[in-house]
Amino acid sequence: SPYMFYLGPLSIGGSISKEVHRWQIASDAIETRTAWLSSTQTTNSTNLNSDTAYALSWSTSTVDGVYFTHSTGSNPERLTVKVAGDYFLSLTVPMQSSDAHVAVETLIKINGSAYQGGVSRSSYVSASGGQNESSNHAALLLENLSANDYVEVYTKRIGAAGTVLVKDSASIHLEYISDTGKNVVAAVATTTVNSSNFNTATQYGLKWSSSRVDAGFSHNNSASSQNITLQNASLYYVSVNVPIEGDASNQSVGVHIMLDGNEVLGGGARQGYISNQSGHSSASVHWSGFVYTTSTNRSLSIEVGQDAAAGTVTVLSGQKASMFAQKLQTTSIFAARGSTINATPSTDWNPSAT
């Protein structure tokens, strides 16, 4: 069976194909050691913007039954792991609302307890100038899970009251990361090497505390902790989550992926806008992508700095910034970057709808 198939008609025009129906993963094509689930509402309702936190209810699921179990009928909000160890998690929750200054938190929980580094607050909607859609994301390593631990994703209101719905479908992907042969590093941070304020005119590296450092990486929690050494010339997948809170209107913190002190191409993230209206005093910044090195022992760091109004912006209270990196094979893989869109190349990424 192919890895993916579609249901419904396919419209082809020229060299561009458009499929209006939702993609679905064939049940016999799921990669080993992985799980994929989707959702359109919580266990309470379709409105994600509730004062009370409710878990997303996963209505479809495709899992490797050796490593996971999930039921769409009984406790559909829970994905249970069957094998002890570390699991990489990737979460996307697209949202839509016609109400002003709404924002929703998504929080990853293990057995009902919040997981450090697993919070997203990047979903602010102004409902002005046509800005009615947003999204939350997370990509991180869940470490030291035990057999029969269960993973949930909770949502709640962090901005104005109103209705916030899932846009199309929320999805979550988990992959078991074995102790050998995966070549990964994972770390958390609460400050930069300069201070607890992320909103400084000068960029500073996050001060990482690593919890897993496999072969191919090196890191010291005490000395130059902002640097993670990529020991091999290779392609690396890197993800970063930075939850923040501020003390003034129109603050925004940028995240910069640096290699030997230089920002990599496409290495910027800027979702961390804080309006400070209707209770919206927090946000989050996320980046996932590839870092390619052609020489050994390169220093990877994640820097943060001021992108808008001045003031103090710190890591979200009770939470931590997180990062994950994995050394990838250099064959049988496709990675690309671009700076233009449309068949006729344009650098305007905000064209009028057609």
mmCIF file of C-alpha atoms in Angstrom:
data_model
loop_
_atom_site.group_PDB
_atom_site.id
_atom_site.type_symbol
_atom_site.label_atom_id
_atom_site.label_comp_id
_atom_site.label_asym_id
_atom_site.label_seq_id
_atom_site.Cartn_x
_atom_site.Cartn_y
_atom_site.Cartn_z
ATOM 1 C CA SER A 1 0.000 0.000 0.000
ATOM 2 C CA PRO A 2 1.256 3.558 -0.602
ATOM 3 C CA TYR A 3 2.134 5.690 2.384
ATOM 4 C CA MET A 4 -0.779 8.058 1.678
ATOM 5 C CA PHE A 5 -3.941 7.974 -0.376
ATOM 6 C CA TYR A 6 -6.828 10.371 -0.957
ATOM 7 C CA LEU A 7 -10.564 9.921 -1.018
ATOM 8 C CA GLY A 8 -12.579 11.788 -3.640
ATOM 9 C CA PRO A 9 -12.049 13.340 -7.070
ATOM 10 C CA LEU A 10 -8.794 14.946 -8.200
ATOM 11 C CA SER A 11 -8.857 18.176 -10.218
ATOM 12 C CA ILE A 12 -5.850 18.740 -12.473
ATOM 13 C CA GLY A 13 -5.101 21.967 -14.293
ATOM 14 C CA GLY A 14 -1.807 22.382 -16.116
ATOM 15 C CA SER A 15 0.963 21.224 -13.822
ATOM 16 C CA ILE A 16 -0.914 22.072 -10.629
ATOM 17 C CA SER A 17 -3.175 19.544 -8.925
ATOM 18 C CA LYS A 18 -5.701 20.476 -6.256
ATOM 19 C CA GLU A 19 -7.400 18.029 -3.921
ATOM 20 C CA VAL A 20 -10.168 19.471 -1.748
ATOM 21 C CA HIS A 21 -10.705 16.325 0.299
ATOM 22 C CA ARG A 22 -8.795 15.513 3.459
ATOM 23 C CA TRP A 23 -5.706 13.307 3.130
ATOM 24 C CA GLN A 24 -5.722 10.050 5.032
ATOM 25 C CA ILE A 25 -2.937 7.649 5.968
ATOM 26 C CA ALA A 26 -3.520 4.060 4.919
ATOM 27 C CA SER A 27 -3.841 1.828 7.975
ATOM 28 C CA ASP A 28 -1.281 -0.659 6.697
ATOM 29 C CA ALA A 29 1.203 2.022 5.682
ATOM 30 C CA ILE A 30 1.955 3.607 9.060
ATOM 31 C CA GLU A 31 5.666 3.693 9.760
ATOM 32 C CA THR A 32 6.830 1.373 12.510
ATOM 33 C CA ARG A 33 7.139 2.854 16.002
ATOM 34 C CA THR A 34 4.830 5.773 15.179
ATOM 35 C CA ALA A 35 1.303 6.999 15.885
ATOM 36 C CA TRP A 36 -0.786 9.581 14.019
ATOM 37 C CA LEU A 37 -4.055 11.028 15.346
ATOM 38 C CA SER A 38 -6.423 13.842 14.348
ATOM 39 C CA SER A 39 -9.105 15.880 16.108
ATOM 40 C CA THR A 40 -11.684 18.588 15.489
ATOM 41 C CA GLN A 41 -12.853 19.249 19.076
ATOM 42 C CA THR A 42 -12.221 18.711 22.776
ATOM 43 C CA THR A 43 -13.995 16.219 25.010
ATOM 44 C CA ASN A 44 -16.325 19.085 25.962
ATOM 45 C CA SER A 45 -17.198 20.899 22.709
ATOM 46 C CA THR A 46 -15.937 22.291 19.415
ATOM 47 C CA ASN A 47 -14.963 25.565 21.155
ATOM 48 C CA LEU A 48 -11.309 25.416 22.220
ATOM 49 C CA ASN A 49 -11.549 28.757 24.049
ATOM 50 C CA SER A 50 -12.948 27.557 27.362
ATOM 51 C CA ASP A 51 -11.995 28.908 30.794
ATOM 52 C CA THR A 52 -11.737 25.278 31.893
ATOM 53 C CA ALA A 53 -9.048 23.178 30.221
ATOM 54 C CA TYR A 54 -10.330 20.212 28.198
ATOM 55 C CA ALA A 55 -8.398 17.586 26.265
ATOM 56 C CA LEU A 56 -8.554 17.220 22.498
ATOM 57 C CA SER A 57 -10.631 14.192 21.528
ATOM 58 C CA TRP A 58 -8.784 12.201 18.843
ATOM 59 C CA SER A 59 -11.464 11.009 16.398
ATOM 60 C CA THR A 60 -9.136 9.165 14.010
ATOM 61 C CA SER A 61 -5.948 7.294 14.759
ATOM 62 C CA THR A 62 -3.411 5.079 13.038
ATOM 63 C CA VAL A 63 -0.829 3.506 15.337
ATOM 64 C CA ASP A 64 1.854 0.840 15.497
ATOM 65 C CA GLY A 65 0.163 -1.525 17.943
ATOM 66 C CA VAL A 66 3.474 -2.734 19.369
ATOM 67 C CA TYR A 67 4.242 0.728 20.775
ATOM 68 C CA PHE A 68 0.854 2.456 21.154
ATOM 69 C CA THR A 69 -2.787 1.892 21.890
ATOM 70 C CA HIS A 70 -5.687 4.250 21.248
ATOM 71 C CA SER A 71 -9.451 3.957 21.166
ATOM 72 C CA THR A 72 -11.789 6.400 19.436
ATOM 73 C CA GLY A 73 -14.607 5.123 21.636
ATOM 74 C CA SER A 74 -13.190 4.875 25.179
ATOM 75 C CA ASN A 75 -11.091 7.776 26.480
ATOM 76 C CA PRO A 76 -10.413 9.064 22.939
ATOM 77 C CA GLU A 77 -8.318 11.909 24.399
ATOM 78 C CA ARG A 78 -5.638 9.453 25.570
ATOM 79 C CA LEU A 79 -2.811 7.967 23.520
ATOM 80 C CA THR A 80 -1.129 5.254 25.588
ATOM 81 C CA VAL A 81 2.456 4.105 25.068
ATOM 82 C CA LYS A 82 3.166 0.404 25.525
ATOM 83 C CA VAL A 83 6.974 0.485 25.538
ATOM 84 C CA ALA A 84 9.049 2.448 28.059
ATOM 85 C CA GLY A 85 11.441 5.038 26.637
ATOM 86 C CA ASP A 86 11.631 8.386 24.817
ATOM 87 C CA TYR A 87 9.108 9.572 22.226
ATOM 88 C CA PHE A 88 9.323 12.468 19.771
ATOM 89 C CA LEU A 89 6.061 14.420 19.582
ATOM 90 C CA SER A 90 4.899 16.824 16.878
ATOM 91 C CA LEU A 91 1.636 18.744 17.324
ATOM 92 C CA THR A 92 -0.246 21.143 15.030
ATOM 93 C CA VAL A 93 -3.527 22.823 15.997
ATOM 94 C CA PRO A 94 -4.841 25.258 13.340
ATOM 95 C CA MET A 95 -7.618 27.555 14.593
ATOM 96 C CA GLN A 96 -10.148 30.082 13.358
ATOM 97 C CA SER A 97 -12.264 32.747 15.078
ATOM 98 C CA SER A 98 -14.237 35.888 14.283
ATOM 99 C CA ASP A 99 -13.783 37.243 17.833
ATOM 100 C CA ALA A 100 -11.127 39.852 18.629
ATOM 101 C CA HIS A 101 -8.064 39.228 20.811
ATOM 102 C CA VAL A 102 -8.733 35.543 21.400
ATOM 103 C CA ALA A 103 -5.881 33.120 22.054
ATOM 104 C CA VAL A 104 -5.751 29.485 23.111
ATOM 105 C CA GLU A 105 -3.143 27.475 24.975
ATOM 106 C CA THR A 106 -2.348 23.885 24.075
ATOM 107 C CA LEU A 107 -0.623 21.945 26.832
ATOM 108 C CA ILE A 108 0.844 18.436 26.635
ATOM 109 C CA LYS A 109 0.185 16.312 29.694
ATOM 110 C CA ILE A 110 1.520 12.907 30.740
ATOM 111 C CA ASN A 111 -0.817 10.985 33.054
ATOM 112 C CA GLY A 112 -2.641 14.242 33.765
ATOM 113 C CA SER A 113 0.449 16.325 34.642
ATOM 114 C CA ALA A 114 1.867 19.145 32.499
ATOM 115 C CA TYR A 115 5.045 18.236 30.633
ATOM 116 C CA GLN A 116 7.855 20.789 30.861
ATOM 117 C CA GLY A 117 8.499 22.403 27.474
ATOM 118 C CA GLY A 118 5.221 21.121 26.034
ATOM 119 C CA VAL A 119 3.129 24.307 25.949
ATOM 120 C CA SER A 120 2.140 26.440 22.961
ATOM 121 C CA ARG A 121 0.511 29.902 22.947
ATOM 122 C CA SER A 122 1.107 31.169 19.395
ATOM 123 C CA SER A 123 -2.581 31.283 18.375
ATOM 124 C CA TYR A 124 -3.462 34.976 18.851
ATOM 125 C CA VAL A 125 -6.268 36.263 16.590
ATOM 126 C CA SER A 126 -6.837 40.019 16.282
ATOM 127 C CA ALA A 127 -9.987 39.691 14.102
ATOM 128 C CA SER A 128 -8.828 42.875 12.383
ATOM 129 C CA GLY A 129 -7.836 43.301 8.753
ATOM 130 C CA GLY A 130 -8.992 39.784 7.952
ATOM 131 C CA GLN A 131 -6.711 38.093 10.500
ATOM 132 C CA ASN A 132 -9.078 35.360 11.680
ATOM 133 C CA GLU A 133 -6.826 32.308 11.663
ATOM 134 C CA SER A 134 -3.828 31.188 13.665
ATOM 135 C CA SER A 135 -2.260 28.009 15.057
ATOM 136 C CA ASN A 136 -0.402 26.346 17.903
ATOM 137 C CA HIS A 137 2.568 24.008 17.454
ATOM 138 C CA ALA A 138 4.954 21.865 19.457
ATOM 139 C CA ALA A 139 7.848 19.562 18.558
ATOM 140 C CA LEU A 140 9.825 18.017 21.396
ATOM 141 C CA LEU A 141 11.122 14.841 23.005
ATOM 142 C CA LEU A 142 9.013 13.223 25.730
ATOM 143 C CA GLU A 143 11.602 11.519 27.899
ATOM 144 C CA ASN A 144 11.568 8.508 30.203
ATOM 145 C CA LEU A 145 7.976 7.473 29.656
ATOM 146 C CA SER A 146 6.895 4.234 31.294
ATOM 147 C CA ALA A 147 4.769 1.516 29.747
ATOM 148 C CA ASN A 148 1.067 2.446 30.033
ATOM 149 C CA ASP A 149 1.739 6.182 30.416
ATOM 150 C CA TYR A 150 -0.787 8.194 28.441
ATOM 151 C CA VAL A 151 -0.384 11.438 26.496
ATOM 152 C CA GLU A 152 -3.073 14.123 26.259
ATOM 153 C CA VAL A 153 -3.285 17.624 24.772
ATOM 154 C CA TYR A 154 -5.362 20.184 26.680
ATOM 155 C CA THR A 155 -6.697 23.519 25.416
ATOM 156 C CA LYS A 156 -7.925 26.573 27.313
ATOM 157 C CA ARG A 157 -8.545 30.293 26.934
ATOM 158 C CA ILE A 158 -5.637 32.731 27.505
ATOM 159 C CA GLY A 159 -7.096 35.819 25.816
ATOM 160 C CA ALA A 160 -10.529 37.301 25.232
ATOM 161 C CA ALA A 161 -13.720 35.291 25.521
ATOM 162 C CA GLY A 162 -15.263 34.023 22.312
ATOM 163 C CA THR A 163 -15.472 31.013 20.045
ATOM 164 C CA VAL A 164 -12.333 29.421 18.638
ATOM 165 C CA LEU A 165 -12.730 26.386 16.384
ATOM 166 C CA VAL A 166 -10.280 23.930 14.891
ATOM 167 C CA LYS A 167 -9.542 24.897 11.292
ATOM 168 C CA ASP A 168 -9.872 21.671 9.267
ATOM 169 C CA SER A 169 -8.106 19.258 11.644
ATOM 170 C CA ALA A 170 -5.633 19.201 14.529
ATOM 171 C CA SER A 171 -3.013 16.459 14.387
ATOM 172 C CA ILE A 172 -0.418 14.815 16.580
ATOM 173 C CA HIS A 173 2.421 12.482 15.641
ATOM 174 C CA LEU A 174 4.536 10.421 18.024
ATOM 175 C CA GLU A 175 7.594 8.291 17.260
ATOM 176 C CA TYR A 176 9.458 5.985 19.597
ATOM 177 C CA ILE A 177 13.118 7.056 19.793
ATOM 178 C CA SER A 178 15.246 4.094 20.798
ATOM 179 C CA ASP A 179 18.302 4.390 23.041
ATOM 180 C CA THR A 180 20.679 3.393 20.250
ATOM 181 C CA GLY A 181 21.148 4.445 16.651
ATOM 182 C CA LYS A 182 18.912 7.529 16.690
ATOM 183 C CA ASN A 183 21.587 10.192 17.376
ATOM 184 C CA VAL A 184 19.508 12.841 19.158
ATOM 185 C CA VAL A 185 19.985 15.611 21.708
ATOM 186 C CA ALA A 186 17.315 17.213 23.913
ATOM 187 C CA ALA A 187 17.542 20.140 26.335
ATOM 188 C CA VAL A 188 15.504 22.764 28.201
ATOM 189 C CA ALA A 189 16.160 26.387 29.234
ATOM 190 C CA THR A 190 14.648 29.134 31.394
ATOM 191 C CA THR A 191 17.190 31.945 30.811
ATOM 192 C CA THR A 192 19.691 33.173 28.284
ATOM 193 C CA VAL A 193 23.410 33.300 29.056
ATOM 194 C CA ASN A 194 22.807 36.991 29.864
ATOM 195 C CA SER A 195 19.619 37.111 31.966
ATOM 196 C CA SER A 196 16.035 35.929 32.351
ATOM 197 C CA ASN A 197 14.829 38.684 29.972
ATOM 198 C CA PHE A 198 14.434 37.408 26.398
ATOM 199 C CA ASN A 199 13.452 40.857 25.075
ATOM 200 C CA THR A 200 16.874 42.480 24.831
ATOM 201 C CA ALA A 201 18.164 44.635 21.965
ATOM 202 C CA THR A 202 21.183 42.331 21.718
ATOM 203 C CA GLN A 203 20.499 38.678 20.960
ATOM 204 C CA TYR A 204 21.720 36.121 23.486
ATOM 205 C CA GLY A 205 21.858 32.338 23.401
ATOM 206 C CA LEU A 206 19.502 30.258 25.513
ATOM 207 C CA LYS A 207 21.276 28.547 28.402
ATOM 208 C CA TRP A 208 20.552 24.878 27.813
ATOM 209 C CA SER A 209 20.385 22.057 30.330
ATOM 210 C CA SER A 210 20.670 18.841 28.332
ATOM 211 C CA SER A 211 18.982 15.627 29.411
ATOM 212 C CA ARG A 212 19.870 13.348 26.494
ATOM 213 C CA VAL A 213 23.047 13.655 24.421
ATOM 214 C CA ASP A 214 23.664 10.794 21.989
ATOM 215 C CA ALA A 215 26.749 9.998 19.933
ATOM 216 C CA GLY A 216 27.384 12.687 17.320
ATOM 217 C CA PHE A 217 26.636 15.537 19.749
ATOM 218 C CA SER A 218 28.395 17.068 22.727
ATOM 219 C CA HIS A 219 27.138 19.555 25.306
ATOM 220 C CA ASN A 220 28.258 20.859 28.688
ATOM 221 C CA ASN A 221 25.600 22.109 31.112
ATOM 222 C CA SER A 222 28.166 24.197 33.008
ATOM 223 C CA ALA A 223 30.500 25.733 30.412
ATOM 224 C CA SER A 224 29.295 27.498 27.215
ATOM 225 C CA SER A 225 25.911 25.868 27.764
ATOM 226 C CA GLN A 226 24.378 27.859 24.906
ATOM 227 C CA ASN A 227 26.382 25.770 22.422
ATOM 228 C CA ILE A 228 25.559 22.255 21.270
ATOM 229 C CA THR A 229 28.326 20.727 19.174
ATOM 230 C CA LEU A 230 27.365 18.934 15.952
ATOM 231 C CA GLN A 231 30.302 16.580 15.656
ATOM 232 C CA ASN A 232 29.681 15.287 12.137
ATOM 233 C CA ALA A 233 29.258 16.830 8.709
ATOM 234 C CA SER A 234 25.622 15.928 8.111
ATOM 235 C CA LEU A 235 22.002 17.021 7.869
ATOM 236 C CA TYR A 236 20.255 17.702 11.191
ATOM 237 C CA TYR A 237 16.596 18.145 12.058
ATOM 238 C CA VAL A 238 16.149 20.829 14.739
ATOM 239 C CA SER A 239 13.027 21.968 16.618
ATOM 240 C CA VAL A 240 12.623 24.708 19.227
ATOM 241 C CA ASN A 241 9.702 25.742 21.480
ATOM 242 C CA VAL A 242 9.911 28.973 23.489
ATOM 243 C CA PRO A 243 6.843 29.882 25.635
ATOM 244 C CA ILE A 244 6.970 33.484 26.877
ATOM 245 C CA GLU A 245 5.088 36.106 28.909
ATOM 246 C CA GLY A 246 5.492 39.891 28.894
ATOM 247 C CA ASP A 247 4.695 43.074 30.767
ATOM 248 C CA ALA A 248 3.754 45.549 28.004
ATOM 249 C CA SER A 249 1.692 45.932 24.840
ATOM 250 C CA ASN A 250 2.976 44.930 21.408
ATOM 251 C CA GLN A 251 5.978 42.961 22.567
ATOM 252 C CA SER A 252 7.475 40.240 20.400
ATOM 253 C CA VAL A 253 10.534 38.032 20.775
ATOM 254 C CA GLY A 254 12.397 36.540 17.830
ATOM 255 C CA VAL A 255 14.165 33.165 17.853
ATOM 256 C CA HIS A 256 17.307 32.713 15.747
ATOM 257 C CA ILE A 257 18.956 29.401 14.826
ATOM 258 C CA MET A 258 22.704 30.014 14.790
ATOM 259 C CA LEU A 259 25.628 27.968 13.508
ATOM 260 C CA ASP A 260 29.042 29.167 14.691
ATOM 261 C CA GLY A 261 27.474 32.547 15.475
ATOM 262 C CA ASN A 262 25.749 33.045 12.115
ATOM 263 C CA GLU A 263 22.030 32.642 11.511
ATOM 264 C CA VAL A 264 21.285 29.724 9.183
ATOM 265 C CA LEU A 265 19.240 30.419 6.056
ATOM 266 C CA GLY A 266 15.581 30.379 7.048
ATOM 267 C CA GLY A 267 16.576 30.196 10.705
ATOM 268 C CA GLY A 268 14.227 32.823 12.144
ATOM 269 C CA ALA A 269 10.909 32.435 14.020
ATOM 270 C CA ARG A 270 8.662 35.337 14.994
ATOM 271 C CA GLN A 271 5.231 34.122 16.183
ATOM 272 C CA GLY A 272 5.753 35.486 19.716
ATOM 273 C CA TYR A 273 3.441 38.517 19.596
ATOM 274 C CA ILE A 274 1.956 39.755 22.887
ATOM 275 C CA SER A 275 -0.904 42.260 22.492
ATOM 276 C CA ASN A 276 -1.478 42.754 26.233
ATOM 277 C CA GLN A 277 -5.189 43.229 25.460
ATOM 278 C CA SER A 278 -8.092 41.269 26.956
ATOM 279 C CA GLY A 279 -5.723 39.259 29.129
ATOM 280 C CA HIS A 280 -3.392 38.284 26.278
ATOM 281 C CA SER A 281 -0.028 38.599 28.059
ATOM 282 C CA SER A 282 1.733 35.472 26.815
ATOM 283 C CA ALA A 283 2.727 33.805 23.560
ATOM 284 C CA SER A 284 5.199 31.264 22.184
ATOM 285 C CA VAL A 285 7.767 30.987 19.397
ATOM 286 C CA HIS A 286 8.432 27.801 17.412
ATOM 287 C CA TRP A 287 10.899 26.703 14.747
ATOM 288 C CA SER A 288 11.366 23.370 13.011
ATOM 289 C CA GLY A 289 13.716 22.806 10.128
ATOM 290 C CA PHE A 290 17.034 21.512 8.861
ATOM 291 C CA VAL A 291 20.590 22.551 9.607
ATOM 292 C CA TYR A 292 23.211 21.296 7.156
ATOM 293 C CA THR A 293 26.904 21.199 7.997
ATOM 294 C CA THR A 294 29.767 20.400 5.626
ATOM 295 C CA SER A 295 32.435 20.241 8.328
ATOM 296 C CA THR A 296 32.816 18.718 11.773
ATOM 297 C CA ASN A 297 32.403 20.171 15.277
ATOM 298 C CA ARG A 298 30.076 23.065 14.451
ATOM 299 C CA SER A 299 28.401 24.980 17.300
ATOM 300 C CA LEU A 300 24.594 25.129 17.233
ATOM 301 C CA SER A 301 22.952 27.778 19.425
ATOM 302 C CA ILE A 302 19.471 29.270 19.748
ATOM 303 C CA GLU A 303 19.421 33.020 20.309
ATOM 304 C CA VAL A 304 16.495 35.229 21.330
ATOM 305 C CA GLY A 305 16.045 38.990 21.158
ATOM 306 C CA GLN A 306 13.687 41.949 20.961
ATOM 307 C CA ASP A 307 11.521 42.227 17.835
ATOM 308 C CA ALA A 308 9.039 44.934 18.861
ATOM 309 C CA ALA A 309 8.198 46.978 21.988
ATOM 310 C CA ALA A 310 10.656 47.163 24.862
ATOM 311 C CA GLY A 311 10.062 45.684 28.305
ATOM 312 C CA THR A 312 10.622 42.415 30.082
ATOM 313 C CA VAL A 313 9.701 39.109 28.474
ATOM 314 C CA THR A 314 10.550 35.904 30.326
ATOM 315 C CA VAL A 315 9.901 32.225 29.895
ATOM 316 C CA LEU A 316 6.290 31.375 30.791
ATOM 317 C CA SER A 317 5.930 30.857 34.545
ATOM 318 C CA GLY A 318 6.171 27.182 35.480
ATOM 319 C CA GLN A 319 7.381 26.201 32.027
ATOM 320 C CA LYS A 320 10.624 25.871 30.055
ATOM 321 C CA ALA A 321 11.891 26.429 26.537
ATOM 322 C CA SER A 322 12.828 23.165 24.828
ATOM 323 C CA MET A 323 14.939 22.009 21.900
ATOM 324 C CA PHE A 324 15.447 18.749 20.044
ATOM 325 C CA ALA A 325 17.911 17.803 17.317
ATOM 326 C CA GLN A 326 18.499 14.596 15.393
ATOM 327 C CA LYS A 327 21.277 13.672 13.002
ATOM 328 C CA LEU A 328 19.731 12.401 9.780
ATOM 329 C CA GLN A 329 20.965 10.212 6.981
ATOM 330 C CA THR A 330 22.333 12.127 4.001
ATOM 331 C CA THR A 331 20.856 9.812 1.363
ATOM 332 C CA SER A 332 17.232 9.023 0.425
ATOM 333 C CA ILE A 333 16.007 12.283 1.956
ATOM 334 C CA PHE A 334 14.653 15.508 0.461
ATOM 335 C CA ALA A 335 15.138 18.954 2.029
ATOM 336 C CA ALA A 336 14.647 22.320 0.348
ATOM 337 C CA ARG A 337 14.191 26.025 1.056
ATOM 338 C CA GLY A 338 12.548 28.817 -0.904
ATOM 339 C CA SER A 339 12.069 32.574 -0.884
ATOM 340 C CA THR A 340 9.428 33.071 -3.598
ATOM 341 C CA ILE A 341 5.898 31.794 -4.237
ATOM 342 C CA ASN A 342 3.520 31.231 -7.188
ATOM 343 C CA ALA A 343 4.228 29.941 -10.678
ATOM 344 C CA THR A 344 5.502 33.422 -11.536
ATOM 345 C CA PRO A 345 8.046 33.907 -8.741
ATOM 346 C CA SER A 346 7.119 36.630 -6.276
ATOM 347 C CA THR A 347 8.721 37.668 -3.008
ATOM 348 C CA ASP A 348 5.333 38.897 -1.716
ATOM 349 C CA TRP A 349 4.081 36.190 0.632
ATOM 350 C CA ASN A 350 0.829 38.071 1.300
ATOM 351 C CA PRO A 351 -0.809 38.347 -2.140
ATOM 352 C CA SER A 352 -4.493 39.032 -2.626
ATOM 353 C CA ALA A 353 -6.599 35.883 -2.590
ATOM 354 C CA THR A 354 -7.310 34.436 -6.042
#
